[in-house]
Amino acid sequence: MRSILILGATGSIGSTCIKAITEKKLDFKINGLVSFADPKTAMLAKDFSCPYLLMNGKKDEDLYAFLDSNRADIVLNAIAGSAGLKASLSVINLKMDLALANKESIVLGGSFLFSEADRNGVKIIPVDSEHSCLYNLIKAFPDTKELIITASGGPFYDRKDTSGVTIKEALNHPTWKMGKKITIDSATLANKGLEVIEAGFLFGFPASAIKVTVHRQSIVHSIVKVRNGAFYAQLTPPDMTLPIISALSDGNLDLVDIVKPLDFTNLDLTFRSWDKNQFPLLAAAYSCLEKKQGWPIAFNMSNEVAVNAFLSERISYNRISEIVLNVLEKNWEADICCLKDIQDVMKASEEYARKEIS
């Protein structure tokens, strides 16, 4: 039986994980649950006879101590946003493998995060549906030369005028049910930008070898192009169960019928381009990956501040992109060698974004 810890146990990823383990009677032992302020965590912990930690008001040291006292074969980090970085580093420094649903850890941590993983002899296994797909395809086809990440296009792919977009409209994602922040990011395609940066660091590919195509059905999760020119893809219904459980098992469990099979008797698959003028944040993400240094950090933090401002009705929808692009005009050249270097850029870019809002 494979032991796991779940960070962000009551969010969409954590809930999907727990539901899958329960309903499919998967061979996992939950060693502990962590959430930020959800009282449901106590009931979940009772159901699985495991300890839990509510992070509301707690310090990073409390999380580290909890992880240290409830060690597992692998930890699922499903914490939302930049708060997930320190959790990822704690897991790595405690020498536990990391199933990573928190893409911000990679965007913020970059090469430093992977050097820490190498130093501690642990694996970082992606949970994003696109990156889980790429992770497995690259293992199957080591001569992969190009990555193609699919994007649903969000609710506004066919809407050119987004000046009057409401919060309710932006949260109406056509295929996925997710948390508020990632849903807004999917509407602006900032989330796809974060995924481009994530793929660059995860798989060691330059920005020029990573493409994005709009695939409205969200059935093809990613595609690889191999040396001989052939393309290979993974197809499943839009369901996060397989990437979560695949990352947690990492080849150690025999997974059978984790997701509902596709019906190919009536299935349409379409692929379209995306407009750089309509989705400038995705275009900006490519530039950030090319430059690296502090640019991916500034992209992530300014977007996080702007999205929170939109959700709290302090700015309009279109201002999200404007704020991020204005922050990225600053000079983010920086040697990122330690956590403090990352935090310095995080703080500075947050401050610039807040000035833009005010």
Coordinates of C-alpha atoms in Angstrom, one line a residue:
M1 CA 0.0 0.0 0.0
R2 CA 1.4 3.4 -1.1
S3 CA 1.2 6.1 1.6
I4 CA 0.3 9.7 0.6
L5 CA -0.1 13.2 2.2
I6 CA -2.6 15.6 0.7
L7 CA -2.0 19.3 0.9
G8 CA -5.0 21.4 -0.1
A9 CA -7.3 18.5 0.8
T10 CA -10.6 20.3 0.3
G11 CA -9.9 22.1 -3.0
S12 CA -10.9 20.7 -6.4
I13 CA -7.7 18.6 -6.8
G14 CA -7.7 17.3 -3.2
S15 CA -11.4 16.5 -3.4
T16 CA -11.1 14.6 -6.7
C17 CA -8.2 12.6 -5.2
I18 CA -10.1 11.6 -2.1
K19 CA -13.2 10.8 -4.1
A20 CA -11.2 8.5 -6.5
I21 CA -9.5 6.7 -3.6
T22 CA -12.8 6.1 -1.9
E23 CA -15.0 5.2 -4.8
K24 CA -12.4 3.1 -6.6
K25 CA -11.0 1.5 -3.5
L26 CA -7.5 2.4 -4.6
D27 CA -4.5 1.0 -2.7
F28 CA -3.4 4.2 -0.9
K29 CA -3.0 5.0 2.7
I30 CA -3.6 8.6 3.6
N31 CA -1.1 9.6 6.2
G32 CA -2.4 13.2 6.7
L33 CA -4.5 16.0 5.3
V34 CA -3.7 19.7 5.2
S35 CA -6.1 22.6 4.3
F36 CA -6.2 26.3 5.0
A37 CA -9.4 26.9 6.8
D38 CA -12.0 24.3 5.9
P39 CA -13.7 22.6 8.9
K40 CA -14.6 19.7 6.6
T41 CA -11.0 18.6 6.9
A42 CA -11.6 17.3 10.4
M43 CA -14.4 15.1 9.2
L44 CA -12.3 13.8 6.3
A45 CA -9.4 13.1 8.7
K46 CA -11.8 11.1 10.9
D47 CA -13.0 9.1 7.9
F48 CA -9.5 8.1 7.0
S49 CA -8.2 7.8 10.6
C50 CA -5.4 10.2 10.0
P51 CA -4.1 13.5 11.5
Y52 CA -4.9 16.9 9.9
L53 CA -3.6 20.4 9.9
L54 CA -5.6 23.6 9.3
M55 CA -3.1 26.2 8.1
N56 CA -5.3 29.2 9.0
G57 CA -3.1 31.3 11.3
K58 CA -0.3 28.7 11.2
K59 CA 3.3 29.3 10.2
D60 CA 5.5 27.5 7.6
E61 CA 7.3 25.8 10.4
D62 CA 4.0 24.2 11.5
L63 CA 3.5 22.7 8.1
Y64 CA 7.1 21.4 8.0
A65 CA 6.7 19.8 11.4
F66 CA 3.4 18.2 10.4
L67 CA 5.0 16.8 7.2
D68 CA 8.0 15.5 9.1
S69 CA 5.9 13.7 11.7
N70 CA 3.5 12.1 9.1
R71 CA 5.9 11.1 6.4
A72 CA 4.6 9.3 3.2
D73 CA 5.9 7.8 0.0
I74 CA 4.6 10.8 -1.9
V75 CA 3.0 14.1 -1.2
L76 CA 0.2 15.7 -3.3
N77 CA 0.6 19.5 -3.3
A78 CA -2.7 20.9 -4.4
I79 CA -2.4 24.2 -2.6
A80 CA -3.5 27.1 -4.8
G81 CA -1.3 30.0 -5.8
S82 CA 2.1 31.2 -4.7
A83 CA 1.5 29.8 -1.2
G84 CA 2.3 26.4 -2.6
L85 CA 6.0 27.1 -3.2
K86 CA 7.2 26.9 0.4
A87 CA 5.1 23.7 0.8
S88 CA 6.9 22.2 -2.2
L89 CA 10.3 23.1 -0.8
S90 CA 9.4 21.6 2.5
V91 CA 8.4 18.3 0.9
I92 CA 11.6 18.2 -1.1
N93 CA 13.8 19.0 1.8
L94 CA 12.2 16.2 3.8
K95 CA 13.2 13.9 0.9
M96 CA 9.7 12.9 -0.1
D97 CA 8.6 12.6 -3.7
L98 CA 6.3 15.4 -4.9
A99 CA 3.1 15.0 -7.0
L100 CA 2.7 18.6 -8.0
A101 CA -0.6 20.2 -8.9
N102 CA 0.7 23.7 -7.8
K103 CA 2.2 24.9 -11.1
E104 CA 3.2 28.2 -9.3
S105 CA 5.9 26.2 -7.4
I106 CA 7.6 25.6 -10.8
V107 CA 7.0 29.0 -12.3
L108 CA 8.3 30.7 -9.2
G109 CA 11.0 28.2 -8.2
G110 CA 12.3 27.5 -11.7
S111 CA 15.7 25.9 -11.9
F112 CA 16.2 26.3 -8.1
L113 CA 13.3 24.0 -7.3
F114 CA 14.7 21.2 -9.5
S115 CA 18.2 21.6 -8.2
E116 CA 16.8 21.2 -4.7
A117 CA 15.0 18.1 -5.8
D118 CA 18.2 16.7 -7.3
R119 CA 20.2 17.5 -4.2
N120 CA 17.6 15.6 -2.1
G121 CA 17.2 12.7 -4.5
V122 CA 13.4 13.2 -5.0
K123 CA 11.1 13.2 -8.0
I124 CA 8.7 16.0 -9.0
I125 CA 5.8 14.5 -10.9
P126 CA 3.4 16.8 -12.5
V127 CA -0.4 16.6 -11.9
D128 CA -1.7 19.2 -14.4
S129 CA -3.6 17.2 -17.0
E130 CA -1.4 18.6 -19.8
H131 CA 1.9 18.0 -18.0
S132 CA 0.9 14.6 -16.7
C133 CA 0.2 13.7 -20.3
L134 CA 3.6 15.1 -21.5
Y135 CA 5.4 13.4 -18.6
N136 CA 4.1 10.0 -19.8
L137 CA 4.5 10.6 -23.5
I138 CA 8.1 11.8 -23.1
K139 CA 8.9 8.6 -21.1
A140 CA 7.3 6.6 -23.9
F141 CA 9.0 8.6 -26.7
P142 CA 12.4 9.9 -25.5
D143 CA 13.1 11.3 -29.0
T144 CA 10.4 14.0 -28.5
K145 CA 11.4 17.2 -30.2
E146 CA 8.3 19.4 -29.7
L147 CA 5.6 19.8 -27.1
I148 CA 2.0 20.8 -28.0
I149 CA -0.1 21.9 -25.1
T150 CA -3.9 22.0 -25.7
A151 CA -6.1 24.9 -24.3
S152 CA -9.8 24.9 -24.0
G153 CA -9.8 28.6 -25.0
G154 CA -11.9 29.4 -21.9
P155 CA -15.3 31.2 -22.1
F156 CA -14.2 34.1 -24.3
Y157 CA -12.4 32.4 -27.2
D158 CA -15.1 33.5 -29.6
R159 CA -15.8 36.8 -27.9
K160 CA -13.7 39.7 -29.2
D161 CA -15.1 42.4 -27.0
T162 CA -14.4 41.6 -23.3
S163 CA -14.7 45.1 -22.0
G164 CA -17.9 44.4 -20.0
V165 CA -17.0 40.9 -18.7
T166 CA -18.5 40.1 -15.3
I167 CA -17.1 37.8 -12.6
K168 CA -19.9 35.4 -13.2
E169 CA -19.2 35.2 -16.9
A170 CA -15.4 34.7 -16.3
L171 CA -16.1 31.9 -13.9
N172 CA -18.3 30.0 -16.4
H173 CA -15.6 27.7 -17.8
P174 CA -16.9 25.6 -20.7
T175 CA -15.3 22.2 -19.8
W176 CA -13.6 22.2 -16.4
K177 CA -14.8 22.8 -12.8
M178 CA -12.0 24.4 -10.9
G179 CA -11.2 27.0 -8.2
K180 CA -11.9 30.7 -8.9
K181 CA -8.4 31.9 -9.5
I182 CA -7.4 29.2 -12.0
T183 CA -10.8 29.6 -13.8
I184 CA -10.1 33.3 -14.3
D185 CA -6.6 32.4 -15.5
S186 CA -8.2 30.0 -18.0
A187 CA -10.4 32.8 -19.3
T188 CA -7.4 35.1 -20.0
L189 CA -5.2 32.2 -21.0
A190 CA -2.7 33.2 -18.3
N191 CA -3.1 29.7 -17.0
K192 CA -1.9 28.4 -20.3
G193 CA 1.0 30.8 -20.1
L194 CA 1.9 29.4 -16.7
E195 CA 1.8 25.9 -18.2
V196 CA 4.1 26.9 -21.0
I197 CA 6.6 28.2 -18.4
E198 CA 6.0 25.1 -16.3
A199 CA 6.7 22.8 -19.3
G200 CA 9.9 24.6 -20.1
F201 CA 11.3 24.0 -16.6
L202 CA 9.8 20.5 -16.2
F203 CA 11.1 19.0 -19.4
G204 CA 14.0 21.2 -20.3
F205 CA 12.5 22.5 -23.6
P206 CA 13.0 26.0 -24.9
A207 CA 10.0 28.3 -25.6
S208 CA 10.5 27.8 -29.3
A209 CA 9.7 24.0 -29.0
I210 CA 6.5 24.5 -27.0
K211 CA 3.3 25.2 -28.9
V212 CA -0.3 25.9 -27.8
T213 CA -3.3 24.9 -29.7
V214 CA -7.0 25.7 -28.8
H215 CA -8.9 22.4 -28.4
R216 CA -12.4 23.2 -27.2
Q217 CA -13.4 19.7 -26.3
S218 CA -10.6 19.2 -23.7
I219 CA -10.2 15.6 -24.7
V220 CA -6.7 15.7 -26.2
H221 CA -4.6 16.8 -23.2
S222 CA -1.3 17.3 -25.0
I223 CA 0.7 16.1 -28.0
V224 CA 4.4 15.4 -28.7
K225 CA 6.2 15.5 -32.0
V226 CA 9.0 13.0 -32.2
R227 CA 12.1 12.9 -34.4
N228 CA 10.6 11.2 -37.4
G229 CA 7.8 13.8 -37.6
A230 CA 5.0 11.7 -36.1
F231 CA 2.7 13.1 -33.4
Y232 CA 1.5 11.2 -30.4
A233 CA -1.3 12.2 -27.9
Q234 CA -3.3 11.1 -24.9
L235 CA -7.1 11.3 -25.0
T236 CA -9.4 11.1 -22.1
P237 CA -12.6 12.9 -21.0
P238 CA -12.0 16.2 -19.1
D239 CA -11.5 14.6 -15.7
M240 CA -8.5 15.2 -13.4
T241 CA -8.8 11.7 -11.7
L242 CA -6.3 10.0 -14.0
P243 CA -3.5 12.6 -13.8
I244 CA -3.8 12.8 -10.0
I245 CA -3.8 9.1 -9.4
S246 CA -1.2 8.5 -12.1
A247 CA 1.2 10.9 -10.4
L248 CA 0.6 9.4 -6.9
S249 CA 1.1 5.8 -8.1
D250 CA 4.1 6.7 -10.4
G251 CA 4.1 3.2 -11.8
N252 CA 3.8 1.5 -8.5
L253 CA 0.2 0.5 -8.7
D254 CA -1.8 -1.3 -11.4
L255 CA -4.4 1.3 -12.5
V256 CA -7.4 -0.1 -14.3
D257 CA -10.3 1.9 -15.7
I258 CA -9.6 5.1 -13.7
V259 CA -11.6 7.2 -16.1
K260 CA -14.6 6.6 -18.2
P261 CA -13.6 5.4 -21.7
L262 CA -14.3 7.6 -24.8
D263 CA -17.0 6.8 -27.3
F264 CA -15.4 7.1 -30.7
T265 CA -18.7 6.5 -32.6
N266 CA -19.7 10.2 -32.3
L267 CA -16.7 12.3 -31.4
D268 CA -15.5 15.6 -32.9
L269 CA -12.0 17.0 -32.2
T270 CA -11.0 20.4 -33.4
F271 CA -7.8 22.4 -33.1
R272 CA -7.5 26.1 -33.7
S273 CA -4.9 28.9 -33.3
W274 CA -5.0 31.6 -30.7
D275 CA -4.9 35.4 -31.2
K276 CA -1.9 37.1 -29.5
N277 CA -3.8 40.4 -29.4
Q278 CA -6.9 38.8 -27.8
F279 CA -4.8 36.7 -25.3
P280 CA -1.6 38.9 -24.6
L281 CA -0.8 37.1 -21.4
L282 CA -0.1 33.8 -23.2
A283 CA 2.2 35.7 -25.5
A284 CA 3.9 37.4 -22.6
A285 CA 4.5 34.0 -20.9
Y286 CA 6.6 32.9 -23.9
S287 CA 8.8 35.9 -23.5
C288 CA 9.1 35.3 -19.8
L289 CA 10.3 31.7 -20.4
E290 CA 12.8 32.9 -22.9
K291 CA 14.3 35.5 -20.5
K292 CA 13.9 33.4 -17.3
Q293 CA 15.6 35.1 -14.4
G294 CA 12.9 37.0 -12.5
W295 CA 10.4 37.4 -15.4
P296 CA 8.4 34.2 -14.7
I297 CA 8.1 35.2 -11.1
A298 CA 6.9 38.7 -12.0
F299 CA 4.4 37.2 -14.4
N300 CA 3.0 34.9 -11.8
M301 CA 2.8 37.4 -8.9
S302 CA 1.4 40.4 -10.9
N303 CA -1.2 38.1 -12.4
E304 CA -2.1 36.8 -8.9
V305 CA -2.6 40.3 -7.5
A306 CA -4.6 41.4 -10.6
V307 CA -6.9 38.4 -10.5
N308 CA -7.6 38.8 -6.8
A309 CA -8.4 42.5 -7.5
F310 CA -10.9 41.5 -10.2
L311 CA -12.5 38.9 -8.0
S312 CA -13.0 41.5 -5.3
E313 CA -14.5 43.9 -7.9
R314 CA -11.7 46.5 -7.6
I315 CA -10.7 46.3 -11.3
S316 CA -12.3 45.4 -14.6
Y317 CA -11.6 42.1 -16.4
N318 CA -9.5 43.8 -19.1
R319 CA -7.3 45.5 -16.5
I320 CA -5.9 42.1 -15.5
S321 CA -3.8 41.9 -18.7
E322 CA -2.9 45.6 -18.6
I323 CA -1.5 45.3 -15.1
V324 CA 0.6 42.2 -15.8
L325 CA 2.0 43.6 -19.0
N326 CA 2.9 46.9 -17.3
V327 CA 4.7 45.1 -14.5
L328 CA 6.6 43.0 -17.0
E329 CA 8.0 46.2 -18.6
K330 CA 10.2 46.6 -15.5
N331 CA 13.7 45.1 -15.4
W332 CA 13.5 41.6 -13.8
E333 CA 17.1 40.6 -14.4
A334 CA 18.1 38.6 -11.3
D335 CA 20.2 35.7 -10.3
I336 CA 17.8 33.2 -8.7
C337 CA 20.0 31.0 -6.5
C338 CA 18.0 30.6 -3.3
L339 CA 14.5 31.1 -1.8
K340 CA 15.4 34.7 -0.7
D341 CA 16.1 35.6 -4.3
I342 CA 12.7 34.3 -5.4
Q343 CA 11.0 36.1 -2.5
D344 CA 12.7 39.4 -3.3
V345 CA 11.3 39.3 -6.9
M346 CA 7.9 38.1 -5.6
K347 CA 7.6 41.1 -3.2
A348 CA 8.8 43.7 -5.7
S349 CA 6.4 42.5 -8.5
E350 CA 3.5 42.4 -6.1
E351 CA 4.2 46.0 -5.0
Y352 CA 4.3 47.1 -8.6
A353 CA 1.1 45.4 -9.4
R354 CA -0.6 46.9 -6.4
K355 CA 0.6 50.4 -7.5
E356 CA -0.9 49.7 -10.9
I357 CA -4.3 48.9 -9.2
S358 CA -4.3 51.9 -7.0

